[in-house]
Amino acid sequence: REVDRLCVEEFGIPSIVLMENAALGIASVARDLIAGVDDPCVLVFCGPGNNGGDGLAAARHLANDGIAVSVVLSASPERSRGDAKTNLEIARRMGVPIQCAEGRVAEAVRLARAELGDPDLVIDALLGTGIDRPAGGEMGDLIRAVNAFRAEEVPVLSVDVPSGMDADTGSPPPGGAAVTADVTVALMGLKTGYLT
């Protein structure tokens, strides 16, 4: 957060540029994970914050490459703010299929899967490094949905930190759920929790 603040406040780099750069890295790793797959499909789970904005921007880059992409939002679009909201609006205008999971997690995942087909990759952009409590309720249900795809041997790429994991400890807070990722794209360096 401090590095992001310095980039924006001291060096004048717009925060949307930081998000765009993150998305380019995420999309590059995603392409590597689906290399060799004919007509790949990618399902992206996005939270309402900057982590979700990174996921939406990555979804846009993948869609621009002609890859079939669908998005499941954890919260209603009206709850998106700032750069995440900007990327949500861009994805909508591009025609990227988007399902809102608020109040209907299982249905949103089912509809996204029906629209997309069986994904070849799932991107977890639900929660970032700022988690300070267990991921439960609908967020816990979304995390379990991501893990269910992994149980079907669909690779999972997490953005910055597997959702629900405390970046300092490497575990979810007690009673919380966390994504089990195959690959995590580290933004701004390694987190202590990666190494525990």
C-alpha positions as a Python dict, from the first residue, in 0.01 Angstrom:
ca = {
    (1, 'R'): (0, 0, 0),
    (2, 'E'): (284, 234, 82),
    (3, 'V'): (452, 170, -254),
    (4, 'D'): (119, 233, -431),
    (5, 'R'): (78, 557, -233),
    (6, 'L'): (428, 673, -321),
    (7, 'C'): (376, 592, -689),
    (8, 'V'): (58, 799, -701),
    (9, 'E'): (134, 1083, -460),
    (10, 'E'): (509, 1136, -495),
    (11, 'F'): (578, 1025, -850),
    (12, 'G'): (243, 1114, -1007),
    (13, 'I'): (175, 776, -1166),
    (14, 'P'): (-204, 746, -1200),
    (15, 'S'): (-337, 448, -1007),
    (16, 'I'): (-515, 322, -1321),
    (17, 'V'): (-169, 282, -1479),
    (18, 'L'): (-59, 66, -1185),
    (19, 'M'): (-370, -149, -1233),
    (20, 'E'): (-307, -174, -1606),
    (21, 'N'): (51, -288, -1551),
    (22, 'A'): (-65, -548, -1299),
    (23, 'A'): (-326, -672, -1547),
    (24, 'L'): (-70, -707, -1824),
    (25, 'G'): (143, -929, -1599),
    (26, 'I'): (-157, -1137, -1491),
    (27, 'A'): (-274, -1184, -1850),
    (28, 'S'): (77, -1286, -1958),
    (29, 'V'): (93, -1561, -1695),
    (30, 'A'): (-263, -1669, -1782),
    (31, 'R'): (-163, -1705, -2148),
    (32, 'D'): (131, -1924, -2044),
    (33, 'L'): (-102, -2147, -1839),
    (34, 'I'): (-339, -2205, -2132),
    (35, 'A'): (-72, -2228, -2402),
    (36, 'G'): (-142, -2525, -2625),
    (37, 'V'): (-513, -2541, -2535),
    (38, 'D'): (-738, -2520, -2840),
    (39, 'D'): (-1005, -2249, -2800),
    (40, 'P'): (-931, -2183, -2432),
    (41, 'C'): (-1192, -2050, -2188),
    (42, 'V'): (-1109, -1847, -1877),
    (43, 'L'): (-1341, -1781, -1583),
    (44, 'V'): (-1246, -1479, -1369),
    (45, 'F'): (-1377, -1429, -1014),
    (46, 'C'): (-1359, -1061, -914),
    (47, 'G'): (-1413, -881, -586),
    (48, 'P'): (-1527, -518, -561),
    (49, 'G'): (-1183, -371, -481),
    (50, 'N'): (-854, -319, -661),
    (51, 'N'): (-781, -693, -674),
    (52, 'G'): (-1108, -735, -866),
    (53, 'G'): (-1013, -441, -1087),
    (54, 'D'): (-686, -617, -1171),
    (55, 'G'): (-889, -925, -1264),
    (56, 'L'): (-1132, -728, -1481),
    (57, 'A'): (-846, -558, -1666),
    (58, 'A'): (-675, -895, -1720),
    (59, 'A'): (-1005, -1036, -1849),
    (60, 'R'): (-1017, -749, -2098),
    (61, 'H'): (-666, -827, -2226),
    (62, 'L'): (-750, -1195, -2264),
    (63, 'A'): (-1076, -1113, -2446),
    (64, 'N'): (-882, -883, -2679),
    (65, 'D'): (-665, -1186, -2762),
    (66, 'G'): (-978, -1372, -2874),
    (67, 'I'): (-990, -1592, -2563),
    (68, 'A'): (-1338, -1674, -2434),
    (69, 'V'): (-1370, -1502, -2096),
    (70, 'S'): (-1650, -1477, -1843),
    (71, 'V'): (-1654, -1290, -1511),
    (72, 'V'): (-1827, -1361, -1180),
    (73, 'L'): (-1851, -1050, -961),
    (74, 'S'): (-1871, -1101, -586),
    (75, 'A'): (-2079, -787, -535),
    (76, 'S'): (-2325, -579, -731),
    (77, 'P'): (-2162, -349, -988),
    (78, 'E'): (-2286, -48, -793),
    (79, 'R'): (-2040, -136, -514),
    (80, 'S'): (-1738, -103, -745),
    (81, 'R'): (-1529, 210, -695),
    (82, 'G'): (-1243, 395, -859),
    (83, 'D'): (-1022, 206, -1100),
    (84, 'A'): (-1210, -120, -1045),
    (85, 'K'): (-1531, 52, -1154),
    (86, 'T'): (-1356, 190, -1462),
    (87, 'N'): (-1239, -157, -1564),
    (88, 'L'): (-1582, -304, -1496),
    (89, 'E'): (-1739, -48, -1728),
    (90, 'I'): (-1480, -119, -1999),
    (91, 'A'): (-1544, -495, -1972),
    (92, 'R'): (-1919, -436, -1998),
    (93, 'R'): (-1880, -216, -2307),
    (94, 'M'): (-1662, -483, -2466),
    (95, 'G'): (-1938, -737, -2414),
    (96, 'V'): (-1747, -956, -2167),
    (97, 'P'): (-2014, -1177, -2003),
    (98, 'I'): (-2052, -1077, -1636),
    (99, 'Q'): (-2257, -1249, -1365),
    (100, 'C'): (-2321, -1090, -1026),
    (101, 'A'): (-2299, -1340, -739),
    (102, 'E'): (-2442, -1116, -469),
    (103, 'G'): (-2729, -1308, -312),
    (104, 'R'): (-2695, -1592, -565),
    (105, 'V'): (-2346, -1742, -569),
    (106, 'A'): (-2433, -2089, -698),
    (107, 'E'): (-2659, -1952, -973),
    (108, 'A'): (-2400, -1696, -1089),
    (109, 'V'): (-2130, -1961, -1113),
    (110, 'R'): (-2368, -2198, -1293),
    (111, 'L'): (-2472, -1929, -1543),
    (112, 'A'): (-2114, -1821, -1608),
    (113, 'R'): (-2013, -2180, -1667),
    (114, 'A'): (-2312, -2239, -1897),
    (115, 'E'): (-2221, -1930, -2098),
    (116, 'L'): (-1850, -2008, -2115),
    (117, 'G'): (-1832, -2383, -2109),
    (118, 'D'): (-1587, -2572, -1893),
    (119, 'P'): (-1301, -2331, -1817),
    (120, 'D'): (-942, -2418, -1891),
    (121, 'L'): (-825, -2166, -1629),
    (122, 'V'): (-983, -1991, -1331),
    (123, 'I'): (-846, -1655, -1218),
    (124, 'D'): (-901, -1566, -853),
    (125, 'A'): (-919, -1187, -812),
    (126, 'L'): (-1163, -1184, -520),
    (127, 'L'): (-956, -1055, -227),
    (128, 'G'): (-614, -896, -201),
    (129, 'T'): (-356, -848, 70),
    (130, 'G'): (-574, -637, 300),
    (131, 'I'): (-774, -921, 455),
    (132, 'D'): (-807, -878, 831),
    (133, 'R'): (-1089, -1120, 910),
    (134, 'P'): (-1201, -1466, 800),
    (135, 'A'): (-1358, -1486, 454),
    (136, 'G'): (-1703, -1625, 523),
    (137, 'G'): (-2057, -1587, 396),
    (138, 'E'): (-2088, -1533, 22),
    (139, 'M'): (-1715, -1462, -12),
    (140, 'G'): (-1644, -1796, 150),
    (141, 'D'): (-1888, -1959, -93),
    (142, 'L'): (-1706, -1799, -387),
    (143, 'I'): (-1370, -1919, -254),
    (144, 'R'): (-1512, -2270, -223),
    (145, 'A'): (-1643, -2242, -582),
    (146, 'V'): (-1292, -2156, -704),
    (147, 'N'): (-1151, -2451, -510),
    (148, 'A'): (-1420, -2678, -660),
    (149, 'F'): (-1284, -2599, -1007),
    (150, 'R'): (-936, -2686, -886),
    (151, 'A'): (-1075, -3017, -757),
    (152, 'E'): (-1186, -3076, -1118),
    (153, 'E'): (-820, -3022, -1216),
    (154, 'V'): (-879, -2677, -1361),
    (155, 'P'): (-569, -2468, -1283),
    (156, 'V'): (-623, -2165, -1058),
    (157, 'L'): (-423, -1844, -1089),
    (158, 'S'): (-452, -1605, -793),
    (159, 'V'): (-390, -1232, -820),
    (160, 'D'): (-131, -1114, -563),
    (161, 'V'): (-245, -1351, -289),
    (162, 'P'): (-482, -1648, -285),
    (163, 'S'): (-813, -1498, -172),
    (164, 'G'): (-875, -1545, 197),
    (165, 'M'): (-508, -1603, 281),
    (166, 'D'): (-335, -1367, 524),
    (167, 'A'): (-35, -1241, 326),
    (168, 'D'): (176, -1229, 644),
    (169, 'T'): (101, -1575, 784),
    (170, 'G'): (25, -1780, 472),
    (171, 'S'): (-295, -1914, 631),
    (172, 'P'): (-652, -1790, 639),
    (173, 'P'): (-761, -1621, 961),
    (174, 'P'): (-917, -1879, 1198),
    (175, 'G'): (-1250, -2002, 1063),
    (176, 'G'): (-1194, -1855, 718),
    (177, 'A'): (-1172, -2010, 375),
    (178, 'A'): (-883, -1955, 133),
    (179, 'V'): (-823, -2034, -233),
    (180, 'T'): (-572, -2309, -308),
    (181, 'A'): (-391, -2166, -609),
    (182, 'D'): (-164, -2341, -856),
    (183, 'V'): (5, -2010, -941),
    (184, 'T'): (2, -1673, -768),
    (185, 'V'): (109, -1364, -961),
    (186, 'A'): (294, -1153, -705),
    (187, 'L'): (236, -781, -748),
    (188, 'M'): (508, -565, -594),
    (189, 'G'): (714, -855, -469),
    (190, 'L'): (693, -1163, -251),
    (191, 'K'): (465, -1166, 52),
    (192, 'T'): (589, -1326, 374),
    (193, 'G'): (299, -1570, 369),
    (194, 'Y'): (415, -1722, 38),
    (195, 'L'): (713, -1871, 217),
    (196, 'T'): (542, -2032, 518),
}
